[in-house]
């Protein structure tokens, strides 16, 4: 995992105000997640706990968050101290952690594209499977598996620059820059196709994998004119995918 989020933790928080994240990513993710009341949830790559807290507020319990970055976990624990929700956090590398429990749901927002090799991707998906109860679900946000040059061009409308470091094949490094109020946040991840995801999910033992079309909330459609959303609606750079053990 090339990006050290300890170094960019404060700046990364500013990306939460991007309209794409607020009105499409979150909306589509929670549409796919559905009702989690009284369900146990493990949030992988939880970062500062943004989604972890949101899932807990929707009635999930117990809820645990795991992230590779100690600084991100520090911020998540600070938020928990300021507003106790009963969430537990720990530092951990998903690709190597194995089982930490048996959960009804695993969530993972921007985890899988940090796998640099298919072996590492398989390790992450195996870990997800190992932490699910039989019949349990995983719901994730990841990079667009059908990424094209048109997708790259469309994101510039939203102050996001995506630069593949080679042909758009499995595992290619992608440098992303998101412009925020105080400058820019830069990080590196990797591109994976639907075929690669299908292989690793099948190998892990998942029974089904479903890709959800990106949607925009009614609030987002009301706040911004149709021409604002048009490039994104045609060429979204992110995707929501769910699987069932």
Tab-separated table of C-alpha atoms in Angstrom:
chain	number	residue	atom	x	y	z
A	1	UNK	CA	0.000	0.000	0.000
A	2	UNK	CA	1.937	2.974	-1.286
A	3	UNK	CA	0.160	5.914	0.358
A	4	UNK	CA	1.001	6.676	3.996
A	5	UNK	CA	-2.196	8.129	5.420
A	6	UNK	CA	-0.401	9.139	8.609
A	7	UNK	CA	1.168	11.888	6.482
A	8	UNK	CA	-2.056	13.153	4.866
A	9	UNK	CA	-4.703	12.371	7.501
A	10	UNK	CA	-5.682	15.986	8.202
A	11	UNK	CA	-5.815	16.944	4.524
A	12	UNK	CA	-7.765	13.814	3.597
A	13	UNK	CA	-10.593	14.852	5.927
A	14	UNK	CA	-11.268	17.789	3.607
A	15	UNK	CA	-12.234	15.444	0.747
A	16	UNK	CA	-15.441	14.615	2.642
A	17	UNK	CA	-17.016	17.873	1.392
A	18	UNK	CA	-16.648	16.921	-2.288
A	19	UNK	CA	-20.198	16.755	-3.764
A	20	UNK	CA	-19.451	13.418	-5.446
A	21	UNK	CA	-18.683	11.875	-2.071
A	22	UNK	CA	-21.563	13.480	-0.214
A	23	UNK	CA	-24.365	13.107	-2.740
A	24	UNK	CA	-23.394	10.005	-4.736
A	25	UNK	CA	-20.802	7.849	-2.980
A	26	UNK	CA	-22.522	7.936	0.404
A	27	UNK	CA	-26.011	7.725	-1.067
A	28	UNK	CA	-25.262	4.695	-3.266
A	29	UNK	CA	-23.296	2.969	-0.507
A	30	UNK	CA	-26.152	3.208	1.983
A	31	UNK	CA	-28.716	2.192	-0.647
A	32	UNK	CA	-26.683	-0.978	-1.194
A	33	UNK	CA	-26.119	-1.492	2.536
A	34	UNK	CA	-29.795	-1.392	3.459
A	35	UNK	CA	-31.117	-1.954	6.981
A	36	UNK	CA	-28.333	-2.766	9.460
A	37	UNK	CA	-30.266	-2.348	12.706
A	38	UNK	CA	-29.059	-4.835	15.337
A	39	UNK	CA	-26.481	-6.263	12.922
A	40	UNK	CA	-22.809	-6.554	13.798
A	41	UNK	CA	-20.560	-4.607	11.420
A	42	UNK	CA	-16.815	-4.637	10.784
A	43	UNK	CA	-15.634	-1.538	8.908
A	44	UNK	CA	-12.318	-2.187	7.150
A	45	UNK	CA	-10.084	0.673	5.990
A	46	UNK	CA	-12.225	2.744	8.347
A	47	UNK	CA	-9.957	5.803	8.253
A	48	UNK	CA	-11.092	8.413	10.763
A	49	UNK	CA	-14.320	6.464	11.327
A	50	UNK	CA	-16.540	8.563	9.071
A	51	UNK	CA	-18.545	5.630	7.710
A	52	UNK	CA	-18.088	3.618	10.910
A	53	UNK	CA	-19.979	6.249	12.888
A	54	UNK	CA	-22.632	6.593	10.178
A	55	UNK	CA	-23.295	2.838	10.227
A	56	UNK	CA	-23.502	2.843	14.030
A	57	UNK	CA	-25.985	5.739	13.957
A	58	UNK	CA	-28.176	3.640	11.658
A	59	UNK	CA	-28.551	1.098	14.437
A	60	UNK	CA	-25.783	-1.431	13.769
A	61	UNK	CA	-24.284	-3.012	16.894
A	62	UNK	CA	-21.653	-3.962	17.782
A	63	UNK	CA	-19.432	-2.030	15.374
A	64	UNK	CA	-15.660	-2.268	14.967
A	65	UNK	CA	-13.311	-0.273	12.723
A	66	UNK	CA	-9.859	-1.323	11.520
A	67	UNK	CA	-7.341	0.757	9.589
A	68	UNK	CA	-3.677	0.475	8.664
A	69	UNK	CA	-2.928	4.075	9.695
A	70	UNK	CA	-2.316	4.745	13.416
A	71	UNK	CA	-3.038	8.443	12.842
A	72	UNK	CA	-6.400	7.681	11.251
A	73	UNK	CA	-7.282	5.406	14.178
A	74	UNK	CA	-6.198	8.146	16.597
A	75	UNK	CA	-8.642	10.517	14.918
A	76	UNK	CA	-11.404	7.883	14.988
A	77	UNK	CA	-10.847	7.286	18.698
A	78	UNK	CA	-10.854	11.040	19.341
A	79	UNK	CA	-14.244	11.278	17.629
A	80	UNK	CA	-15.479	8.346	19.726
A	81	UNK	CA	-14.296	10.079	22.901
A	82	UNK	CA	-16.091	13.286	21.889
A	83	UNK	CA	-19.300	11.433	20.981
A	84	UNK	CA	-19.350	7.954	22.542
A	85	UNK	CA	-21.180	5.510	20.294
A	86	UNK	CA	-19.667	2.292	21.606
A	87	UNK	CA	-17.433	1.722	18.567
A	88	UNK	CA	-14.116	-0.097	19.014
A	89	UNK	CA	-11.122	0.630	16.787
A	90	UNK	CA	-7.795	-1.022	16.142
A	91	UNK	CA	-4.795	-0.681	13.839
A	92	UNK	CA	-4.419	-3.575	11.429
A	93	UNK	CA	-3.367	-4.636	7.932
A	94	UNK	CA	-6.423	-6.213	6.323
A	95	UNK	CA	-4.363	-8.287	3.895
A	96	UNK	CA	-2.674	-10.074	6.799
A	97	UNK	CA	-5.057	-9.861	9.747
A	98	UNK	CA	-7.139	-13.040	9.412
A	99	UNK	CA	-10.335	-13.368	11.455
A	100	UNK	CA	-11.041	-10.951	14.310
A	101	UNK	CA	-14.670	-12.009	14.751
A	102	UNK	CA	-17.834	-13.190	13.010
A	103	UNK	CA	-19.910	-10.294	11.676
A	104	UNK	CA	-23.235	-9.936	9.902
A	105	UNK	CA	-21.808	-7.243	7.619
A	106	UNK	CA	-18.360	-6.093	6.541
A	107	UNK	CA	-18.003	-2.647	4.997
A	108	UNK	CA	-14.923	-1.434	3.145
A	109	UNK	CA	-14.789	2.009	1.567
A	110	UNK	CA	-11.651	2.407	-0.557
A	111	UNK	CA	-9.815	-0.717	0.529
A	112	UNK	CA	-9.432	-3.059	-2.422
A	113	UNK	CA	-7.753	-0.621	-4.802
A	114	UNK	CA	-4.799	-0.400	-2.414
A	115	UNK	CA	-3.824	-3.967	-3.281
A	116	UNK	CA	-0.693	-3.750	-5.426
A	117	UNK	CA	-0.851	-7.365	-6.636
A	118	UNK	CA	-3.621	-9.875	-7.223
A	119	UNK	CA	-2.163	-11.937	-4.390
A	120	UNK	CA	-2.608	-8.993	-2.041
A	121	UNK	CA	-6.114	-8.400	-3.411
A	122	UNK	CA	-6.911	-12.045	-2.729
A	123	UNK	CA	-5.608	-11.682	0.815
A	124	UNK	CA	-7.938	-8.756	1.465
A	125	UNK	CA	-10.972	-10.566	0.082
A	126	UNK	CA	-10.060	-13.713	2.029
A	127	UNK	CA	-9.935	-11.606	5.205
A	128	UNK	CA	-13.363	-10.166	4.449
A	129	UNK	CA	-14.766	-13.663	3.944
A	130	UNK	CA	-13.122	-14.940	7.140
A	131	UNK	CA	-14.820	-12.227	9.206
A	132	UNK	CA	-18.349	-12.836	7.902
A	133	UNK	CA	-20.924	-15.153	9.378
A	134	UNK	CA	-22.400	-17.688	6.922
A	135	UNK	CA	-24.833	-15.699	4.782
A	136	UNK	CA	-23.156	-12.440	5.788
A	137	UNK	CA	-22.701	-9.520	3.395
A	138	UNK	CA	-19.881	-7.222	2.359
A	139	UNK	CA	-20.588	-3.773	0.867
A	140	UNK	CA	-17.717	-1.771	-0.596
A	141	UNK	CA	-16.805	1.375	-2.479
A	142	UNK	CA	-13.883	0.925	-4.844
A	143	UNK	CA	-12.333	2.336	-7.979
A	144	UNK	CA	-14.238	2.097	-11.251
A	145	UNK	CA	-13.381	-1.348	-12.706
A	146	UNK	CA	-14.377	-0.255	-16.225
A	147	UNK	CA	-12.152	2.837	-16.156
A	148	UNK	CA	-11.458	4.493	-19.531
A	149	UNK	CA	-9.898	7.718	-20.761
A	150	UNK	CA	-13.402	9.205	-20.804
A	151	UNK	CA	-13.740	8.510	-17.072
A	152	UNK	CA	-10.409	10.228	-16.432
A	153	UNK	CA	-11.456	13.318	-18.381
A	154	UNK	CA	-14.843	13.521	-16.656
A	155	UNK	CA	-13.342	13.707	-13.165
A	156	UNK	CA	-11.556	16.961	-13.946
A	157	UNK	CA	-14.955	18.666	-13.782
A	158	UNK	CA	-14.946	17.838	-10.064
A	159	UNK	CA	-11.393	18.959	-9.238
A	160	UNK	CA	-10.069	15.405	-9.324
A	161	UNK	CA	-7.123	14.325	-11.470
A	162	UNK	CA	-6.620	10.591	-12.027
A	163	UNK	CA	-3.364	9.574	-13.707
A	164	UNK	CA	-2.700	5.892	-14.511
A	165	UNK	CA	0.997	5.104	-14.624
A	166	UNK	CA	0.577	2.754	-17.572
A	167	UNK	CA	-2.110	0.984	-19.629
A	168	UNK	CA	-5.362	0.380	-17.731
A	169	UNK	CA	-4.647	-3.240	-16.894
A	170	UNK	CA	-4.972	-5.107	-13.605
A	171	UNK	CA	-2.626	-3.773	-10.942
A	172	UNK	CA	-1.466	-0.625	-12.733
A	173	UNK	CA	-0.626	2.198	-10.311
A	174	UNK	CA	-2.938	5.213	-10.346
A	175	UNK	CA	-1.983	8.598	-8.915
A	176	UNK	CA	-4.978	10.634	-7.774
A	177	UNK	CA	-5.064	14.308	-6.833
A	178	UNK	CA	-8.147	15.800	-5.166
A	179	UNK	CA	-8.196	19.563	-4.823
A	180	UNK	CA	-9.514	20.725	-1.436
A	181	UNK	CA	-9.987	24.154	0.185
A	182	UNK	CA	-6.458	24.197	1.612
A	183	UNK	CA	-4.597	22.773	-1.377
A	184	UNK	CA	-4.572	19.234	-2.725
A	185	UNK	CA	-4.527	15.676	-1.436
A	186	UNK	CA	-2.471	13.170	-3.410
A	187	UNK	CA	-2.441	9.407	-3.072
A	188	UNK	CA	-1.618	6.284	-5.080
A	189	UNK	CA	-3.689	3.144	-5.520
A	190	UNK	CA	-4.232	0.450	-8.165
A	191	UNK	CA	-6.702	-0.431	-10.903
A	192	UNK	CA	-8.551	-3.758	-10.887
A	193	UNK	CA	-11.043	-4.981	-13.478
A	194	UNK	CA	-14.322	-6.784	-12.850
A	195	UNK	CA	-12.678	-9.973	-14.081
A	196	UNK	CA	-10.020	-9.703	-11.365
A	197	UNK	CA	-12.619	-9.008	-8.701
A	198	UNK	CA	-14.672	-11.977	-9.908
A	199	UNK	CA	-11.632	-14.266	-9.621
A	200	UNK	CA	-10.704	-13.284	-6.076
A	201	UNK	CA	-14.270	-13.295	-4.766
A	202	UNK	CA	-14.908	-16.712	-6.288
A	203	UNK	CA	-11.628	-18.064	-4.905
A	204	UNK	CA	-12.478	-16.750	-1.426
A	205	UNK	CA	-15.824	-18.563	-1.506
A	206	UNK	CA	-18.383	-15.806	-2.043
A	207	UNK	CA	-21.666	-16.991	-3.575
A	208	UNK	CA	-22.618	-13.752	-5.289
A	209	UNK	CA	-21.142	-10.407	-6.320
A	210	UNK	CA	-23.363	-7.480	-7.386
A	211	UNK	CA	-22.252	-4.151	-8.879
A	212	UNK	CA	-24.531	-1.199	-8.170
A	213	UNK	CA	-24.955	1.749	-10.564
A	214	UNK	CA	-23.876	5.014	-8.967
A	215	UNK	CA	-26.848	7.148	-7.985
A	216	UNK	CA	-27.259	10.773	-6.913
A	217	UNK	CA	-29.443	11.754	-3.981
A	218	UNK	CA	-32.460	14.018	-4.388
A	219	UNK	CA	-30.629	16.612	-2.303
A	220	UNK	CA	-27.664	16.561	-4.664
A	221	UNK	CA	-29.895	16.867	-7.720
A	222	UNK	CA	-31.654	19.839	-6.130
A	223	UNK	CA	-28.451	21.632	-5.150
A	224	UNK	CA	-26.617	21.316	-8.484
A	225	UNK	CA	-27.948	21.726	-12.049
A	226	UNK	CA	-28.164	18.742	-14.433
A	227	UNK	CA	-25.111	19.871	-16.411
A	228	UNK	CA	-23.003	19.647	-13.252
A	229	UNK	CA	-23.803	15.960	-12.784
A	230	UNK	CA	-23.823	14.904	-16.449
A	231	UNK	CA	-20.104	13.995	-16.811
A	232	UNK	CA	-20.156	12.017	-13.572
A	233	UNK	CA	-23.394	10.212	-14.359
A	234	UNK	CA	-21.962	9.047	-17.663
A	235	UNK	CA	-18.445	8.279	-16.424
A	236	UNK	CA	-18.262	7.711	-12.642
A	237	UNK	CA	-14.760	6.988	-11.361
A	238	UNK	CA	-15.984	4.934	-8.421
A	239	UNK	CA	-18.210	1.897	-7.974
A	240	UNK	CA	-20.184	0.151	-5.250
A	241	UNK	CA	-20.005	-3.635	-5.065
A	242	UNK	CA	-21.536	-6.136	-2.654
A	243	UNK	CA	-21.018	-9.826	-2.039
A	244	UNK	CA	-22.608	-12.533	0.085
A	245	UNK	CA	-20.852	-15.377	1.843
